Amino acid sequence: MMRMRELVFALDYEPGCNRVADALAEHPDARVRSLSLHATADRLWRVDHATGTPAALTAIEDAFLTSDYYADCLATEDCGATQTTRVLDRADDMLVLYSDWERTPACASVPHIAQDHLGDGVLFETRHEGRHYTWRLIHSGDGDVAAFFDELAAAVGERAQMEILRTADTTASMREANGTQSALSPEQEAALQAAVEHGYYESPREVDGGELAEHLDVPRSTLTYRLRRAEEQLAKQYVAGRHLTEEPPVSR
């Protein structure tokens, strides 16, 4: 059986460097996740699902419709690309957007850099929370991951901090998702340990998120993301553990 590889990383954008990140940073409870994302050598299509307050959704829609967004183009100046963005569905707390981007030689994006170094058939999943933009890639494992990250870092430059969150066999990822195996990343462990040591989980809190982020020398959005993911994983592990230790019902 062919084994695929999972690659998870995040870009934490500086203010003013990504319109979507700026909009989400102003509305911390809003989220954007990809429902579908496809790329060829010269085009990119994606469908995104956003949740949040009506004000947040208006800001997100405006960011997507602004011409300098270009569906993940990493060019620092106007690259001459053409993009069409349409609203597919809208409600008070939900927004679905479709983007079609035709790139130029000056354009670069995560999917296109991935195609260059990881080969065809890469699957993409994204989640955008605040300035924290997380990418999950599933690839064959035959490509050059180091070269991918080198080119991506060069394309991103100083506009965002890049953090590798996970690289593993997809079989291991499935075991973790099913609760049979679980491990926090070193960054998540460090954030969780600092939160406990500095009284973040005390009631009342002895330190707030901003102070804890400053102590760890990371953006507050990065700290929030790491703690949320660590808490989610520990909660799932706890529930899975309880399920496994529960006695089966007595047959009558």
Coordinates of C-alpha atoms in Angstrom, one line a residue, residues 14-239:
E14 CA 2.8 40.8 10.2
P15 CA 0.2 43.6 10.2
G16 CA -0.4 45.1 6.8
C17 CA 1.0 42.2 4.9
N18 CA -2.1 40.1 4.2
R19 CA -5.6 41.7 4.0
V20 CA -7.4 38.5 5.1
A21 CA -5.1 38.2 8.1
D22 CA -5.7 41.8 9.0
A23 CA -9.5 41.4 8.8
L24 CA -9.3 38.2 11.0
A25 CA -7.0 39.9 13.5
E26 CA -9.7 42.6 14.0
H27 CA -12.3 39.9 14.6
P28 CA -10.6 37.2 16.7
D29 CA -13.7 34.9 16.8
A30 CA -13.9 34.7 13.0
R31 CA -12.4 31.7 11.1
V32 CA -11.8 30.9 7.4
R33 CA -11.2 27.3 6.2
S34 CA -10.9 25.9 2.8
L35 CA -13.6 23.6 1.4
S36 CA -11.7 22.9 -1.8
L37 CA -8.3 24.0 -3.3
H38 CA -6.9 23.1 -6.6
A39 CA -3.9 24.4 -8.6
T40 CA -2.4 23.8 -12.0
A41 CA 0.9 25.3 -13.3
D42 CA -0.8 28.6 -14.2
R43 CA -4.1 28.7 -12.2
L44 CA -5.6 28.3 -8.8
W45 CA -9.2 27.7 -7.7
R46 CA -10.4 27.6 -4.2
V47 CA -13.7 27.6 -2.2
D48 CA -13.5 29.0 1.4
H49 CA -16.0 28.9 4.3
A50 CA -15.9 31.8 6.7
T51 CA -17.7 32.0 10.1
G52 CA -18.1 35.0 12.3
T53 CA -20.2 38.0 13.1
P54 CA -21.9 40.0 10.3
A55 CA -19.2 42.7 10.7
A56 CA -16.4 40.1 10.5
L57 CA -17.9 38.5 7.4
T58 CA -18.2 41.9 5.7
A59 CA -14.5 42.6 6.5
I60 CA -13.5 39.1 5.2
E61 CA -15.5 39.5 2.0
D62 CA -14.0 42.9 1.4
A63 CA -10.5 41.4 1.9
F64 CA -11.1 38.6 -0.6
L65 CA -12.6 41.0 -3.2
T66 CA -9.7 43.4 -3.0
S67 CA -7.5 43.1 -6.0
D68 CA -4.2 42.9 -4.0
Y69 CA -5.2 39.6 -2.4
Y70 CA -4.9 37.3 -5.5
A71 CA -5.9 34.1 -3.7
D72 CA -2.6 33.5 -1.8
C73 CA -0.2 35.2 -4.3
L74 CA 3.0 35.8 -2.4
A75 CA 4.4 38.5 -4.7
T76 CA 5.3 41.7 -2.8
E77 CA 4.2 44.0 -5.6
D78 CA 1.4 44.0 -8.2
C79 CA 2.1 40.9 -10.2
G80 CA -0.4 41.5 -13.0
A81 CA -2.5 38.5 -12.1
T82 CA -6.2 38.3 -12.8
Q83 CA -8.6 37.0 -10.1
T84 CA -12.3 36.5 -9.9
T85 CA -14.0 36.1 -6.5
R86 CA -17.7 35.4 -6.1
V87 CA -19.9 34.9 -3.1
L88 CA -21.6 31.5 -3.3
D89 CA -23.6 31.7 -0.1
R90 CA -24.1 34.2 2.7
A91 CA -25.9 34.1 6.0
D92 CA -25.6 36.2 9.2
D93 CA -22.9 33.9 10.6
M94 CA -21.5 32.2 7.5
L95 CA -19.9 33.1 4.1
V96 CA -18.8 30.9 1.2
L97 CA -16.4 32.4 -1.3
Y98 CA -15.1 31.1 -4.7
S99 CA -11.8 32.4 -6.1
D100 CA -10.3 31.8 -9.5
W101 CA -6.8 33.1 -9.9
E102 CA -4.8 33.1 -13.2
R103 CA -1.1 33.7 -12.3
T104 CA 1.7 35.4 -14.1
P105 CA 5.5 34.6 -14.1
A106 CA 5.9 37.1 -11.2
C107 CA 3.4 35.2 -9.0
A108 CA 4.2 32.6 -6.4
S109 CA 1.9 30.8 -4.0
V110 CA 2.1 27.9 -1.5
P111 CA 0.3 25.4 -3.9
H112 CA 2.6 26.3 -6.9
I113 CA 5.8 26.1 -4.9
A114 CA 4.5 22.8 -3.5
Q115 CA 3.9 21.5 -7.1
D116 CA 7.5 22.5 -8.0
H117 CA 9.1 20.6 -5.2
L118 CA 6.6 17.9 -4.0
G119 CA 5.2 16.9 -7.4
D120 CA 1.7 16.7 -8.8
G121 CA -1.3 15.4 -6.8
V122 CA -0.7 17.4 -3.6
L123 CA -3.8 17.9 -1.5
F124 CA -4.3 21.1 0.4
E125 CA -6.3 22.1 3.4
T126 CA -6.1 25.6 5.0
R127 CA -7.3 27.2 8.2
H128 CA -7.0 31.0 8.9
E129 CA -7.4 32.3 12.4
G130 CA -6.2 35.8 13.2
R131 CA -2.8 36.3 11.6
H132 CA -2.2 32.6 11.9
Y133 CA -2.6 30.8 8.5
T134 CA -2.2 27.1 8.8
W135 CA -1.6 24.8 5.8
R136 CA -1.9 21.0 5.7
L137 CA -0.5 19.3 2.7
I138 CA -0.8 15.6 1.8
H139 CA 1.9 14.5 -0.7
S140 CA 3.6 11.4 -2.0
G141 CA 6.8 11.9 -0.1
D142 CA 8.9 11.6 -3.2
G143 CA 9.7 15.4 -3.4
D144 CA 12.2 17.6 -1.8
V145 CA 10.6 19.1 1.4
A146 CA 13.7 21.1 2.3
A147 CA 13.7 22.8 -1.0
F148 CA 10.0 23.5 -0.7
F149 CA 10.5 25.3 2.6
D150 CA 13.6 27.2 1.3
E151 CA 11.7 28.6 -1.6
L152 CA 8.6 29.3 0.5
A153 CA 10.7 31.2 3.1
A154 CA 12.3 33.3 0.3
A155 CA 8.9 34.1 -1.2
V156 CA 7.3 35.0 2.2
G157 CA 10.3 37.1 3.3
E158 CA 9.8 39.2 6.4
R159 CA 6.1 39.5 5.9
A160 CA 5.4 36.4 8.0
Q161 CA 7.0 34.0 10.4
M162 CA 7.0 30.4 9.2
E163 CA 6.6 27.5 11.7
I164 CA 6.7 23.8 10.8
L165 CA 4.0 22.1 13.0
R166 CA 4.1 18.5 11.8
T167 CA 5.6 16.2 9.2
A168 CA 4.6 12.6 9.4
D169 CA 3.3 9.5 7.7
T170 CA -0.5 9.8 7.1
T171 CA -1.0 6.5 8.8
A172 CA 0.4 7.9 12.0
S173 CA -1.9 10.9 11.6
M174 CA -4.9 8.7 11.3
R175 CA -4.0 6.8 14.4
E176 CA -3.7 10.1 16.3
A177 CA -7.0 11.3 15.0
N178 CA -8.6 8.0 16.2
G179 CA -7.2 8.6 19.7
T180 CA -4.8 5.7 19.7
Q181 CA -1.7 7.9 19.5
S182 CA -1.2 11.5 20.5
A183 CA 1.7 13.9 20.9
L184 CA 1.9 17.6 21.2
S185 CA 4.5 19.5 19.1
P186 CA 7.4 20.9 21.1
E187 CA 6.0 24.4 20.5
Q188 CA 2.6 23.4 21.9
E189 CA 4.2 21.7 24.9
A190 CA 6.3 24.8 25.6
A191 CA 3.2 27.1 25.4
L192 CA 1.2 24.8 27.6
Q193 CA 3.9 24.5 30.2
A194 CA 4.4 28.2 30.3
A195 CA 0.7 28.8 30.6
V196 CA 0.5 26.5 33.6
E197 CA 3.7 27.8 35.3
H198 CA 2.6 31.5 34.9
G199 CA -0.9 31.0 36.1
Y200 CA -2.7 31.4 32.8
Y201 CA -5.2 28.7 33.8
E202 CA -5.7 30.0 37.4
S203 CA -9.0 31.7 38.3
P204 CA -8.6 34.6 38.2
R205 CA -5.7 34.4 35.7
E206 CA -2.3 35.6 37.0
V207 CA -1.2 36.5 33.5
D208 CA -3.1 37.3 30.3
G209 CA -2.5 36.1 26.8
G210 CA -0.5 39.2 25.8
E211 CA 1.9 38.9 28.8
L212 CA 2.4 35.2 28.2
A213 CA 3.1 35.7 24.5
E214 CA 5.6 38.4 25.4
H215 CA 7.3 36.0 27.8
L216 CA 7.6 33.4 25.1
D217 CA 8.6 36.0 22.5
V218 CA 5.9 35.0 20.0
P219 CA 2.9 36.9 18.6
R220 CA -0.2 36.6 20.7
S221 CA -2.1 35.0 17.8
T222 CA 0.6 32.3 17.6
L223 CA 0.3 31.6 21.3
T224 CA -3.5 31.4 21.1
Y225 CA -3.3 29.0 18.2
R226 CA -0.8 26.7 20.0
L227 CA -2.8 26.6 23.2
R228 CA -6.1 26.0 21.3
R229 CA -4.6 23.1 19.4
A230 CA -2.9 21.6 22.5
E231 CA -6.2 21.9 24.4
E232 CA -8.1 20.3 21.6
Q233 CA -5.7 17.4 21.3
L234 CA -5.6 16.8 25.1
A235 CA -9.4 16.9 25.3
K236 CA -9.8 14.4 22.5
Q237 CA -7.2 12.1 24.1
Y238 CA -9.0 12.3 27.4
V239 CA -12.4 11.4 25.9

